[in-house]
Amino acid sequence: MEKRQFERTKDAAGFVLFDEFGRVLLVHQTYGEKKWHIPGGVQEDGESAWETAIREAKEEINIDIDPSQCSLSGMYFLQHRNAYVFIFKASGWSGTATPDGKEIDEIRYFYINDLPSPMENFTIERIKDAVEPNVVFKNHYIKDFKIV
């Protein structure tokens, strides 16, 4: 069977951030389908996955994350992009989460059983995976993607 070749794109990384009540911090995007998402974005050249996640958290919501208080919660392969998404969980951060007003227009906390819409089903899965004590490794296929 012949393997289909996919062009390699940049990896991405983000954070699942929980408050003291077990709620997840979500950002509302101002672009595209204006979905709720976790803070994160695309890797820049020469940047590690954790540096990407830390930079994106600072750029999008103006918080500082100490890498020594972070752990990898999941690694997801996107076959259609031939790229990985790395999701980290932080046990703490400094600063007050504030939307950048460009990419992000709102920040709110939600309980996992009461997540907002619209949101990607893959984002929901990554949030739920972050609750688990072990790192997960999964393939995400475009045929399974939907906005709920």
mmCIF file of C-alpha atoms in Angstrom:
data_model
loop_
_atom_site.group_PDB
_atom_site.id
_atom_site.type_symbol
_atom_site.label_atom_id
_atom_site.label_comp_id
_atom_site.label_asym_id
_atom_site.label_seq_id
_atom_site.Cartn_x
_atom_site.Cartn_y
_atom_site.Cartn_z
ATOM 1 C CA MET A 1 0.000 0.000 0.000
ATOM 2 C CA GLU A 2 1.385 3.379 -1.008
ATOM 3 C CA LYS A 3 1.699 6.006 1.721
ATOM 4 C CA ARG A 4 0.270 9.416 0.923
ATOM 5 C CA GLN A 5 2.749 12.274 1.322
ATOM 6 C CA PHE A 6 1.689 15.388 3.205
ATOM 7 C CA GLU A 7 3.598 18.647 3.206
ATOM 8 C CA ARG A 8 5.172 19.330 6.581
ATOM 9 C CA THR A 9 3.883 22.436 8.334
ATOM 10 C CA LYS A 10 4.980 24.036 11.580
ATOM 11 C CA ASP A 11 4.228 22.407 14.895
ATOM 12 C CA ALA A 12 2.046 24.160 17.451
ATOM 13 C CA ALA A 13 1.886 24.260 21.234
ATOM 14 C CA GLY A 14 -0.422 25.509 23.919
ATOM 15 C CA PHE A 15 -1.447 25.383 27.558
ATOM 16 C CA VAL A 16 -4.354 23.938 29.440
ATOM 17 C CA LEU A 17 -4.584 26.135 32.522
ATOM 18 C CA PHE A 18 -6.790 25.239 35.475
ATOM 19 C CA ASP A 19 -7.739 27.561 38.316
ATOM 20 C CA GLU A 20 -8.103 26.550 41.961
ATOM 21 C CA PHE A 21 -11.736 25.500 41.319
ATOM 22 C CA GLY A 22 -10.801 23.083 38.523
ATOM 23 C CA ARG A 23 -12.065 25.377 35.784
ATOM 24 C CA VAL A 24 -10.130 25.696 32.533
ATOM 25 C CA LEU A 25 -9.045 29.082 31.199
ATOM 26 C CA LEU A 26 -10.234 29.575 27.620
ATOM 27 C CA VAL A 27 -9.651 32.377 25.162
ATOM 28 C CA HIS A 28 -12.113 33.607 22.554
ATOM 29 C CA GLN A 29 -10.470 34.131 19.174
ATOM 30 C CA THR A 30 -11.274 37.200 17.062
ATOM 31 C CA TYR A 31 -10.404 35.531 13.748
ATOM 32 C CA GLY A 32 -11.738 32.680 11.635
ATOM 33 C CA GLU A 33 -14.774 31.043 13.160
ATOM 34 C CA LYS A 34 -14.271 33.002 16.401
ATOM 35 C CA LYS A 35 -14.000 29.868 18.523
ATOM 36 C CA TRP A 36 -13.142 29.295 22.145
ATOM 37 C CA HIS A 37 -9.696 27.747 22.487
ATOM 38 C CA ILE A 38 -6.790 27.193 24.846
ATOM 39 C CA PRO A 39 -3.920 29.706 24.682
ATOM 40 C CA GLY A 40 -1.341 28.643 22.119
ATOM 41 C CA GLY A 41 -0.111 28.930 18.585
ATOM 42 C CA VAL A 42 2.386 28.019 15.901
ATOM 43 C CA GLN A 43 6.054 27.446 16.600
ATOM 44 C CA GLU A 44 8.594 29.968 15.366
ATOM 45 C CA ASP A 45 11.864 28.852 13.794
ATOM 46 C CA GLY A 46 14.412 27.726 16.375
ATOM 47 C CA GLU A 47 11.838 27.598 19.163
ATOM 48 C CA SER A 48 11.097 24.560 21.333
ATOM 49 C CA ALA A 49 7.512 23.461 21.899
ATOM 50 C CA TRP A 50 7.487 24.714 25.501
ATOM 51 C CA GLU A 51 8.990 28.051 24.443
ATOM 52 C CA THR A 52 6.176 28.365 21.896
ATOM 53 C CA ALA A 53 3.507 27.713 24.518
ATOM 54 C CA ILE A 54 5.093 30.148 26.984
ATOM 55 C CA ARG A 55 5.492 32.876 24.334
ATOM 56 C CA GLU A 56 1.923 32.452 23.106
ATOM 57 C CA ALA A 57 0.535 32.694 26.651
ATOM 58 C CA LYS A 58 2.462 35.949 27.120
ATOM 59 C CA GLU A 59 1.409 37.370 23.734
ATOM 60 C CA GLU A 60 -2.243 36.348 23.857
ATOM 61 C CA ILE A 61 -3.162 36.851 27.508
ATOM 62 C CA ASN A 62 -0.153 38.536 29.153
ATOM 63 C CA ILE A 63 0.718 35.880 31.722
ATOM 64 C CA ASP A 64 4.145 34.508 32.606
ATOM 65 C CA ILE A 65 4.530 30.774 32.948
ATOM 66 C CA ASP A 66 7.455 29.213 34.778
ATOM 67 C CA PRO A 67 8.616 26.198 32.717
ATOM 68 C CA SER A 68 9.649 24.390 35.913
ATOM 69 C CA GLN A 69 5.947 24.306 36.861
ATOM 70 C CA CYS A 70 4.814 22.780 33.581
ATOM 71 C CA SER A 71 4.315 19.261 32.325
ATOM 72 C CA LEU A 72 3.504 17.772 28.967
ATOM 73 C CA SER A 73 -0.071 16.501 28.986
ATOM 74 C CA GLY A 74 -0.404 15.422 25.366
ATOM 75 C CA MET A 75 1.240 15.142 21.992
ATOM 76 C CA TYR A 76 -1.069 15.022 18.975
ATOM 77 C CA PHE A 77 -0.067 14.205 15.420
ATOM 78 C CA LEU A 78 -2.035 15.998 12.703
ATOM 79 C CA GLN A 79 -1.639 13.792 9.647
ATOM 80 C CA HIS A 80 -3.181 16.320 7.240
ATOM 81 C CA ARG A 81 -0.516 18.867 8.246
ATOM 82 C CA ASN A 82 2.248 16.361 8.969
ATOM 83 C CA ALA A 83 2.805 18.282 12.199
ATOM 84 C CA TYR A 84 2.499 17.916 15.959
ATOM 85 C CA VAL A 85 0.559 19.833 18.579
ATOM 86 C CA PHE A 86 2.127 19.782 22.040
ATOM 87 C CA ILE A 87 -0.167 20.522 24.962
ATOM 88 C CA PHE A 88 1.242 21.439 28.344
ATOM 89 C CA LYS A 89 -0.385 21.871 31.714
ATOM 90 C CA ALA A 90 0.875 24.577 34.077
ATOM 91 C CA SER A 91 0.392 24.357 37.813
ATOM 92 C CA GLY A 92 0.721 28.095 38.185
ATOM 93 C CA TRP A 93 1.451 31.368 36.477
ATOM 94 C CA SER A 94 1.990 34.988 37.329
ATOM 95 C CA GLY A 95 0.154 38.027 36.104
ATOM 96 C CA THR A 96 -3.486 38.695 35.432
ATOM 97 C CA ALA A 97 -4.850 37.132 32.273
ATOM 98 C CA THR A 98 -5.813 39.968 29.937
ATOM 99 C CA PRO A 99 -6.860 39.588 26.276
ATOM 100 C CA ASP A 100 -4.429 41.093 23.780
ATOM 101 C CA GLY A 101 -7.335 42.744 21.900
ATOM 102 C CA LYS A 102 -5.963 41.542 18.551
ATOM 103 C CA GLU A 103 -6.236 37.753 18.418
ATOM 104 C CA ILE A 104 -8.110 37.375 21.689
ATOM 105 C CA ASP A 105 -11.107 39.455 22.783
ATOM 106 C CA GLU A 106 -12.288 37.557 25.861
ATOM 107 C CA ILE A 107 -10.954 35.229 28.567
ATOM 108 C CA ARG A 108 -13.182 33.120 30.776
ATOM 109 C CA TYR A 109 -13.010 30.075 33.036
ATOM 110 C CA PHE A 110 -15.277 27.100 32.411
ATOM 111 C CA TYR A 111 -15.951 23.804 34.141
ATOM 112 C CA ILE A 112 -15.055 20.850 31.913
ATOM 113 C CA ASN A 113 -18.658 19.602 31.897
ATOM 114 C CA ASP A 114 -19.896 23.041 30.776
ATOM 115 C CA LEU A 115 -17.572 24.116 27.936
ATOM 116 C CA PRO A 116 -18.711 26.895 25.580
ATOM 117 C CA SER A 117 -19.521 26.842 21.909
ATOM 118 C CA PRO A 118 -18.204 27.167 19.257
ATOM 119 C CA MET A 119 -15.200 25.002 20.041
ATOM 120 C CA GLU A 120 -13.221 22.356 18.162
ATOM 121 C CA ASN A 121 -13.818 18.793 19.264
ATOM 122 C CA PHE A 122 -10.026 18.299 19.300
ATOM 123 C CA THR A 123 -9.663 21.157 21.807
ATOM 124 C CA ILE A 124 -12.267 19.546 24.052
ATOM 125 C CA GLU A 125 -10.388 16.253 23.872
ATOM 126 C CA ARG A 126 -7.077 17.942 24.734
ATOM 127 C CA ILE A 127 -8.613 19.667 27.750
ATOM 128 C CA LYS A 128 -10.037 16.388 29.036
ATOM 129 C CA ASP A 129 -6.719 14.625 28.393
ATOM 130 C CA ALA A 130 -4.935 17.240 30.534
ATOM 131 C CA VAL A 131 -6.922 16.096 33.559
ATOM 132 C CA GLU A 132 -5.376 12.633 33.292
ATOM 133 C CA PRO A 133 -2.136 11.991 35.211
ATOM 134 C CA ASN A 134 -0.338 10.417 32.233
ATOM 135 C CA VAL A 135 0.860 11.982 28.983
ATOM 136 C CA VAL A 136 -1.285 10.984 26.021
ATOM 137 C CA PHE A 137 -0.125 10.402 22.459
ATOM 138 C CA LYS A 138 -2.809 10.509 19.785
ATOM 139 C CA ASN A 139 -3.356 10.917 16.093
ATOM 140 C CA HIS A 140 -5.907 13.517 15.043
ATOM 141 C CA TYR A 141 -7.366 13.022 11.592
ATOM 142 C CA ILE A 142 -9.063 15.777 9.619
ATOM 143 C CA LYS A 143 -11.998 13.446 8.855
ATOM 144 C CA ASP A 144 -12.799 13.456 12.595
ATOM 145 C CA PHE A 145 -12.576 17.266 13.001
ATOM 146 C CA LYS A 146 -15.714 19.239 13.816
ATOM 147 C CA ILE A 147 -16.783 22.392 15.554
ATOM 148 C CA VAL A 148 -19.353 21.897 18.283
#
